[in-house]
mmCIF file of N, CA and C in Angstrom:
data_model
loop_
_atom_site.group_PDB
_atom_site.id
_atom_site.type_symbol
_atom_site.label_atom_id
_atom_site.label_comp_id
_atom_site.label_asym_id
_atom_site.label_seq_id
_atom_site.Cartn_x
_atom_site.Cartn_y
_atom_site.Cartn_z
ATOM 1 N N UNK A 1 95.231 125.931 15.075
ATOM 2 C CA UNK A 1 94.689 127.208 15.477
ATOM 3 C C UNK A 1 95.607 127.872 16.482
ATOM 4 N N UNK A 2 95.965 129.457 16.678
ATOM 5 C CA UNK A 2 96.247 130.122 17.309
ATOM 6 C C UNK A 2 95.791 130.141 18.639
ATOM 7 N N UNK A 3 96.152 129.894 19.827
ATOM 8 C CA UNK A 3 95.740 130.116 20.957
ATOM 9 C C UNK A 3 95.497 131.443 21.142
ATOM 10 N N UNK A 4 94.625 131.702 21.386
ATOM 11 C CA UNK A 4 94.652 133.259 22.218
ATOM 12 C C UNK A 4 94.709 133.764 23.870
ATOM 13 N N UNK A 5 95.279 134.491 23.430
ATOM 14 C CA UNK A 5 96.099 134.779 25.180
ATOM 15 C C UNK A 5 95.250 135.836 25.927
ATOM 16 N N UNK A 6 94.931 135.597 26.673
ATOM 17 C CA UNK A 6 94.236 137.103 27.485
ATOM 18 C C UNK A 6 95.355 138.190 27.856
ATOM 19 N N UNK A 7 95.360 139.156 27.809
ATOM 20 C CA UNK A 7 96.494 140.224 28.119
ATOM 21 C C UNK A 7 96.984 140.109 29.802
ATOM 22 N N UNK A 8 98.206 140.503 29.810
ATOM 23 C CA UNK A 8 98.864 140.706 31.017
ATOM 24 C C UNK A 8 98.357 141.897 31.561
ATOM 25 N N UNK A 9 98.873 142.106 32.733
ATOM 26 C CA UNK A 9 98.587 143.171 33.495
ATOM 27 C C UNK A 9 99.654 143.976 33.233
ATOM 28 N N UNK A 10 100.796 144.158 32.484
ATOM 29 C CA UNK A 10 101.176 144.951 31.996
ATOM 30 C C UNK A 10 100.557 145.171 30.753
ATOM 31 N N UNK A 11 99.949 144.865 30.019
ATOM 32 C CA UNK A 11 99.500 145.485 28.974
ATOM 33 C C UNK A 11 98.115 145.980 28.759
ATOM 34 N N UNK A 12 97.503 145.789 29.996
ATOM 35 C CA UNK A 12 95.974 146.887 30.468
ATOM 36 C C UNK A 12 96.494 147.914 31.028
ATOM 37 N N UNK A 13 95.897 148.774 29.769
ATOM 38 C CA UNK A 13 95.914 150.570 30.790
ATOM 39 C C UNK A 13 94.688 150.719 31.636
ATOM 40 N N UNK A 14 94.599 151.668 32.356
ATOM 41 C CA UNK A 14 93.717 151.635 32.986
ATOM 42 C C UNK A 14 92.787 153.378 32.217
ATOM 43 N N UNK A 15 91.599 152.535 31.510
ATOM 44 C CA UNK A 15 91.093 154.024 30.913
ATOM 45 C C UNK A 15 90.884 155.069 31.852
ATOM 46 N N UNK A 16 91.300 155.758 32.795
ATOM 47 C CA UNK A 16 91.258 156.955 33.743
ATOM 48 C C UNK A 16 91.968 157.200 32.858
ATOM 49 N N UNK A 17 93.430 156.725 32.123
ATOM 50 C CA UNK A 17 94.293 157.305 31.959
ATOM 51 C C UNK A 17 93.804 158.386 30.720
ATOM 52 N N UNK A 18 93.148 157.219 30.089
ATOM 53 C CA UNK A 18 92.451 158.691 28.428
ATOM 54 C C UNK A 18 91.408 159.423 28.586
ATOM 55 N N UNK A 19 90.497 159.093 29.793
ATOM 56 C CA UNK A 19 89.950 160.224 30.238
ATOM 57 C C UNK A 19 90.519 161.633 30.698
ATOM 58 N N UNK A 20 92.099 160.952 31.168
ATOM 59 C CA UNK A 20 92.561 162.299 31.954
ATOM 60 C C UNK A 20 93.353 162.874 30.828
ATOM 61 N N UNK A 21 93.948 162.034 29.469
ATOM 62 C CA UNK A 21 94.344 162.814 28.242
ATOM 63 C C UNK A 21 93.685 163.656 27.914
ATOM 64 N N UNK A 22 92.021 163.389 28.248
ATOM 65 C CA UNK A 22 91.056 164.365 27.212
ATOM 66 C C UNK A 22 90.912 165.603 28.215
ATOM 67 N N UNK A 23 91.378 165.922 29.235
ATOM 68 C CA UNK A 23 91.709 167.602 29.754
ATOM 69 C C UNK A 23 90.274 167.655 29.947
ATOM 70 N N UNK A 24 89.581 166.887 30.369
ATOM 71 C CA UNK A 24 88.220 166.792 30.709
ATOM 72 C C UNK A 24 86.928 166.571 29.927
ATOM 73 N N UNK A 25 87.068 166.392 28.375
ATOM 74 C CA UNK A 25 85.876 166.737 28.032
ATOM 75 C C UNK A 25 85.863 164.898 27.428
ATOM 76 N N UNK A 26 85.894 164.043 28.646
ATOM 77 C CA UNK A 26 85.362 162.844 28.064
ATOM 78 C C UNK A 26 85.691 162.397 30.067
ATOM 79 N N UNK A 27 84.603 161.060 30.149
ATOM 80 C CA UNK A 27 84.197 160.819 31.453
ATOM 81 C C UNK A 27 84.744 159.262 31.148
ATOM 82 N N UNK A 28 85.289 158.138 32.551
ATOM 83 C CA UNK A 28 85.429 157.075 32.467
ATOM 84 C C UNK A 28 84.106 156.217 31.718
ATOM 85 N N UNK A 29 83.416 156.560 31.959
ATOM 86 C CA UNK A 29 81.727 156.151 31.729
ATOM 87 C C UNK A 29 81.603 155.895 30.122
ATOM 88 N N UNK A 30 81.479 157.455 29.562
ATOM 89 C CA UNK A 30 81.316 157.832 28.221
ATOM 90 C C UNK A 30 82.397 157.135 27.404
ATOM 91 N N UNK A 31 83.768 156.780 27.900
ATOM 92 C CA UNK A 31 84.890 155.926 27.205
ATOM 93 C C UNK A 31 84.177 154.553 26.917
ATOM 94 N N UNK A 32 83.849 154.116 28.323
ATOM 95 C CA UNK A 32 83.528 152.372 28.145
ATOM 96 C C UNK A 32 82.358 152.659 27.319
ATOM 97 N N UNK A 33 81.654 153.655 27.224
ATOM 98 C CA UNK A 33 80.539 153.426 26.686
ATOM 99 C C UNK A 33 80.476 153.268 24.895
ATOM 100 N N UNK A 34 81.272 154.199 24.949
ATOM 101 C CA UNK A 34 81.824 154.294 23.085
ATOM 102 C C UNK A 34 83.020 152.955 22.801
ATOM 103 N N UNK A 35 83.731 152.712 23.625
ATOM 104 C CA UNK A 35 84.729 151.134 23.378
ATOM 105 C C UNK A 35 83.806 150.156 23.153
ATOM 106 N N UNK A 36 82.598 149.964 23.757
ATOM 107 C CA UNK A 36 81.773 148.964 23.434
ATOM 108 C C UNK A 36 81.286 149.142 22.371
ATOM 109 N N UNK A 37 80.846 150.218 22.131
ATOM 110 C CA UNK A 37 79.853 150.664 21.000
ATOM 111 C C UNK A 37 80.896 150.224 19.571
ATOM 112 N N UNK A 38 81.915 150.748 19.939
ATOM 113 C CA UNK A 38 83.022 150.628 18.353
ATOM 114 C C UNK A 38 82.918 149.116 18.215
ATOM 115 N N UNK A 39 83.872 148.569 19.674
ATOM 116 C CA UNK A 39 84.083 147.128 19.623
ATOM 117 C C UNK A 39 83.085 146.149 18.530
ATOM 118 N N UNK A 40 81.696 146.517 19.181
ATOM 119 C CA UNK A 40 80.690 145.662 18.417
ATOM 120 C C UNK A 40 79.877 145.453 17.324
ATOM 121 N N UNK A 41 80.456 146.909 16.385
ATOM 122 C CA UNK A 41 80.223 147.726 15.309
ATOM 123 C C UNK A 41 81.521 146.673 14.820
ATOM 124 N N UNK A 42 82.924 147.017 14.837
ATOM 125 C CA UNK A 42 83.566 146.445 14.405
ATOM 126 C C UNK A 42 83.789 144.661 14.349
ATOM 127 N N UNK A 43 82.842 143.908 15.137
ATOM 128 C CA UNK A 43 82.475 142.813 15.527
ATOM 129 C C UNK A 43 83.805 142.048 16.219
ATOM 130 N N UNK A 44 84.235 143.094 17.044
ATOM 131 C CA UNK A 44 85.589 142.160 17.396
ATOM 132 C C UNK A 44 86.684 142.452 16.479
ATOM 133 N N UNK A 45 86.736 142.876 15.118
ATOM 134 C CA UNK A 45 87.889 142.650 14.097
ATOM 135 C C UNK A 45 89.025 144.159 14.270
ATOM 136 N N UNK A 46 89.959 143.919 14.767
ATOM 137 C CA UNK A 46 90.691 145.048 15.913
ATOM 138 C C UNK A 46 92.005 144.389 15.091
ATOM 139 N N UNK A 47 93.256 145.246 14.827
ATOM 140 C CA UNK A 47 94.605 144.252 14.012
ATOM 141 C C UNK A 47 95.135 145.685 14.807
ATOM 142 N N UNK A 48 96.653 145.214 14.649
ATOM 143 C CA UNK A 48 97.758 146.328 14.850
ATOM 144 C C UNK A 48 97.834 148.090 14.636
ATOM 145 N N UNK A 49 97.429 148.089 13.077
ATOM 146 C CA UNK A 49 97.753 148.853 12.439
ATOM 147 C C UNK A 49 96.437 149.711 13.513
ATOM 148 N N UNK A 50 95.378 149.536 13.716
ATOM 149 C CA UNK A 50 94.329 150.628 14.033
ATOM 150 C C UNK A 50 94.901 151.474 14.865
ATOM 151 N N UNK A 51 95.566 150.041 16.687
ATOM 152 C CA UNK A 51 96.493 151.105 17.077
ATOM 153 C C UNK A 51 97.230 152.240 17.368
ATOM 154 N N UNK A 52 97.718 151.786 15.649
ATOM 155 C CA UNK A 52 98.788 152.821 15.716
ATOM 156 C C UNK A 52 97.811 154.243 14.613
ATOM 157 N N UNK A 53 97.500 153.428 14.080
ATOM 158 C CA UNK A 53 96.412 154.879 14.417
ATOM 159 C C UNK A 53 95.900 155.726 15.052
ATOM 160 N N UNK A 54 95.249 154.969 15.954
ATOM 161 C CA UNK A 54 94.896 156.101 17.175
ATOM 162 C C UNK A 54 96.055 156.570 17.916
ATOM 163 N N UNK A 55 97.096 156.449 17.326
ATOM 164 C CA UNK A 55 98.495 157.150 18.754
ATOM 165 C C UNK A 55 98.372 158.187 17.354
ATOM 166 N N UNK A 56 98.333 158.461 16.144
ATOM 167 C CA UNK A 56 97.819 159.441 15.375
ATOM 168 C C UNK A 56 97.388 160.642 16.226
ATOM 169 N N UNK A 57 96.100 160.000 16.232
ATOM 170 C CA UNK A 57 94.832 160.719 16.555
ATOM 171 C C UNK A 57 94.875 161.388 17.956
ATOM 172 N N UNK A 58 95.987 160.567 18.888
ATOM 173 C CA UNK A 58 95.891 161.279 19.885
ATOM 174 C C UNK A 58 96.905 162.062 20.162
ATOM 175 N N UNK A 59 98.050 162.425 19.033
ATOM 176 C CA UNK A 59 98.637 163.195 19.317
ATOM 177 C C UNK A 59 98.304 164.886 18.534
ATOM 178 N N UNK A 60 97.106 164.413 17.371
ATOM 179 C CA UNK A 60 96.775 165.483 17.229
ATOM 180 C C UNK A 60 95.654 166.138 18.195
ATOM 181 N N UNK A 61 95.237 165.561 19.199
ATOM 182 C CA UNK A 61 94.596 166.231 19.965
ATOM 183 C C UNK A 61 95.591 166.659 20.943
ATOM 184 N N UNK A 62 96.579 166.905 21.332
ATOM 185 C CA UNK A 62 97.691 167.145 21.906
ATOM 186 C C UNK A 62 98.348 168.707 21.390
ATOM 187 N N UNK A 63 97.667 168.986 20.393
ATOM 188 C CA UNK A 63 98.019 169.827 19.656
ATOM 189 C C UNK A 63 96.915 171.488 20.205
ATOM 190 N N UNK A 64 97.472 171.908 20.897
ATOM 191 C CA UNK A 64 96.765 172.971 21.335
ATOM 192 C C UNK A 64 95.645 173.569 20.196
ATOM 193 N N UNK A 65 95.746 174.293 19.292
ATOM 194 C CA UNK A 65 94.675 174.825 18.181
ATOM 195 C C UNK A 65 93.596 173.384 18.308
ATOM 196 N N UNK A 66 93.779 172.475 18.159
ATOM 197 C CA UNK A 66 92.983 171.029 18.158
ATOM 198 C C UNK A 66 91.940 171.108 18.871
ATOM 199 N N UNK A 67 92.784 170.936 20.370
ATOM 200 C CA UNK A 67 92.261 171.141 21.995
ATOM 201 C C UNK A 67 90.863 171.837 21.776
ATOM 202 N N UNK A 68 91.828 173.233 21.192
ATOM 203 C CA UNK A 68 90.698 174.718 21.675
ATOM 204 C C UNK A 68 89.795 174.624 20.818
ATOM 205 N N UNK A 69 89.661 173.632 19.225
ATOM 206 C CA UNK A 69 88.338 173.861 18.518
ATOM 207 C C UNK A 69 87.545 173.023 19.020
ATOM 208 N N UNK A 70 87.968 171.574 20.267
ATOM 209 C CA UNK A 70 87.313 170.678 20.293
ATOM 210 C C UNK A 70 86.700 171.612 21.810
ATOM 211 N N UNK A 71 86.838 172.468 22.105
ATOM 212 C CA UNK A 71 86.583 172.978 23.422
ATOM 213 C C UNK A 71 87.602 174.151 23.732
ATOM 214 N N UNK A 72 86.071 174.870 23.210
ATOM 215 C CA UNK A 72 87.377 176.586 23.197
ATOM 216 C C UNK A 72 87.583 177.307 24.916
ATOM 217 N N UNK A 73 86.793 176.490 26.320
ATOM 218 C CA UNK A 73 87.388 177.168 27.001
ATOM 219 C C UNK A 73 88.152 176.259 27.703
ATOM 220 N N UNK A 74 88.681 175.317 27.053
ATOM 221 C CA UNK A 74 90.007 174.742 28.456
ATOM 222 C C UNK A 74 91.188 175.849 27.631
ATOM 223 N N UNK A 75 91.806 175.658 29.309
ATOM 224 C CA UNK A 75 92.969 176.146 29.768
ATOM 225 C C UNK A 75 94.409 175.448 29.140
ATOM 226 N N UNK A 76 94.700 175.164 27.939
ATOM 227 C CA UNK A 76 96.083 174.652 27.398
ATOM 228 C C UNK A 76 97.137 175.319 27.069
ATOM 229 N N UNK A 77 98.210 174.891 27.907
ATOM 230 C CA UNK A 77 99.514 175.515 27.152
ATOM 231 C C UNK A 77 99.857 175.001 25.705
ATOM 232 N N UNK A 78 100.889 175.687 25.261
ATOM 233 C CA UNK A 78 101.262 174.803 24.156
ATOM 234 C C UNK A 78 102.719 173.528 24.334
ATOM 235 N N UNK A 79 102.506 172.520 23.721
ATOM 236 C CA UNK A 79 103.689 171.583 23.511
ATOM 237 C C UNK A 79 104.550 171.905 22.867
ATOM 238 N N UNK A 80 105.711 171.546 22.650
ATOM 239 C CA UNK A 80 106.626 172.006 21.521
ATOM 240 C C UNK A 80 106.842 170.572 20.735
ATOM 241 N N UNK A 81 107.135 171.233 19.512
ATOM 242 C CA UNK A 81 107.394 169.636 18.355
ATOM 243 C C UNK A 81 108.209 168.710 18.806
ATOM 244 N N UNK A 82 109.103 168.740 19.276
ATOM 245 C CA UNK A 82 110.187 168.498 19.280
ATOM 246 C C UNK A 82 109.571 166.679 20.463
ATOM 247 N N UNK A 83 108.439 167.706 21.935
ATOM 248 C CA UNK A 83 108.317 167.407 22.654
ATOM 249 C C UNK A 83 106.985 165.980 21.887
ATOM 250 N N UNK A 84 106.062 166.378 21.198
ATOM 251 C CA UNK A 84 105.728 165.901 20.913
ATOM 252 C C UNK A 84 105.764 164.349 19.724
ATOM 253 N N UNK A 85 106.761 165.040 18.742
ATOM 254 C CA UNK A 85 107.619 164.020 17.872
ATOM 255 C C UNK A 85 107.754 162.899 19.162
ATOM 256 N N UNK A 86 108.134 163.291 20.245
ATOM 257 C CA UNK A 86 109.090 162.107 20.904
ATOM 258 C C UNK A 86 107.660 161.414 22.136
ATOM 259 N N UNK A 87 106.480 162.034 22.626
ATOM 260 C CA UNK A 87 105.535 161.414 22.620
ATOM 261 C C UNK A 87 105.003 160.332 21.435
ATOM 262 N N UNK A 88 104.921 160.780 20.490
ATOM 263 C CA UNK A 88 104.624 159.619 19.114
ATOM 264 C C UNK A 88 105.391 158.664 19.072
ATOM 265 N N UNK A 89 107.188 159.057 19.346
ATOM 266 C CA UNK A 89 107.198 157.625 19.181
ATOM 267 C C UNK A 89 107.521 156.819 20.119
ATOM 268 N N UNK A 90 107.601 157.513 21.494
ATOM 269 C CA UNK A 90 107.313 156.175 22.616
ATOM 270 C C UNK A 90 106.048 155.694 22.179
ATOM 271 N N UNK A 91 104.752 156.407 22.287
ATOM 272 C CA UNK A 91 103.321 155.591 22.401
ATOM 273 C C UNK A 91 103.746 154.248 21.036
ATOM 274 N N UNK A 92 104.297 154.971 19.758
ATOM 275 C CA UNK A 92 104.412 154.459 18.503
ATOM 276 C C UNK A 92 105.421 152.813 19.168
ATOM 277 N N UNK A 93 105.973 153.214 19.925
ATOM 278 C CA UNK A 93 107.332 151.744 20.331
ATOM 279 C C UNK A 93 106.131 151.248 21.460
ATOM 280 N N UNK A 94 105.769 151.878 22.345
ATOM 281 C CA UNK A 94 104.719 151.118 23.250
ATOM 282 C C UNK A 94 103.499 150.015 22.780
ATOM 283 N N UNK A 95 102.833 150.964 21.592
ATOM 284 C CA UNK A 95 101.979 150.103 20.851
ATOM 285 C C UNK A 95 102.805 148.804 20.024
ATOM 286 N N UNK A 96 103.650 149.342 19.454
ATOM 287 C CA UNK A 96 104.445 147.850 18.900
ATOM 288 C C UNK A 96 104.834 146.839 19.500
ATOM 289 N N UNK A 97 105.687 146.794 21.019
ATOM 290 C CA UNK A 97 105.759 145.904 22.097
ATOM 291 C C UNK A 97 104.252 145.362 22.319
ATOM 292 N N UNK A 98 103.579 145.995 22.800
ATOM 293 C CA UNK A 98 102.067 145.243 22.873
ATOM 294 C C UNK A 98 101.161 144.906 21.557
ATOM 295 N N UNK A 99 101.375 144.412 20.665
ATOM 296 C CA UNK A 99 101.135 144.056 19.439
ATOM 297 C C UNK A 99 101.279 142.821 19.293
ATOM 298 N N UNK A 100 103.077 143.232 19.660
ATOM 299 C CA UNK A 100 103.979 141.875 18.933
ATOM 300 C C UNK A 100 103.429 140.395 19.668
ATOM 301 N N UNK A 101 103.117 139.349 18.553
ATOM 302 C CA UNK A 101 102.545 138.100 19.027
ATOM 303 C C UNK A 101 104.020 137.083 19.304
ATOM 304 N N UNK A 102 104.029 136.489 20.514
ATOM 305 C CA UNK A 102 105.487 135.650 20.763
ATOM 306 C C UNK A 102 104.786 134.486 20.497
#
């Protein structure tokens, strides 16, 4: 059997951080509250690939038009592609380093 490792302290974010992605319209609270909720729906069964899914998902909310349908009065500038392409693929290389099993 595989040992399983508890994560380092480099590889816990600290969720303030995706609360403060969401430009306000999500609370530290309401995060843990829905991580549990998924977690236990999904019974624990979590692999790589979801991940990198959600670095998907969160770069289309990054996407100003996105922003403003999910909440038409925040205040967003726009990103440029260029800027964003290269958000995707740090998060995209970040998520892969914390993946990879040694």
């Amino acid at each position: 059997k595989k040992k399983k490792r508890s994560p380092s302290p480099a590889h816990v974010i600290n969720i303030g951080v995706f609360a403060d992605l969401s430009r306000g319209l999500l609370t530290v609270e309401s995060l843990e509250k829905e991580e549990l909720s998924l977690v236990s729906k999904l019974h624990f069964r979590l692999h790589p690939p979801t991940s990198g899914i959600f670095n998907e998902y969160l770069i289309l909310f990054l996407i100003r038009q996105n922003a403003l349908r999910v909440n038409p009065s925040l205040e967003v500038g726009s990103i440029q592609e260029d800027a964003l392409h290269h958000i995707f693929e740090v998060a995209k290389y970040h998520t892969e380093l914390s993946t990879f099993d040694v």
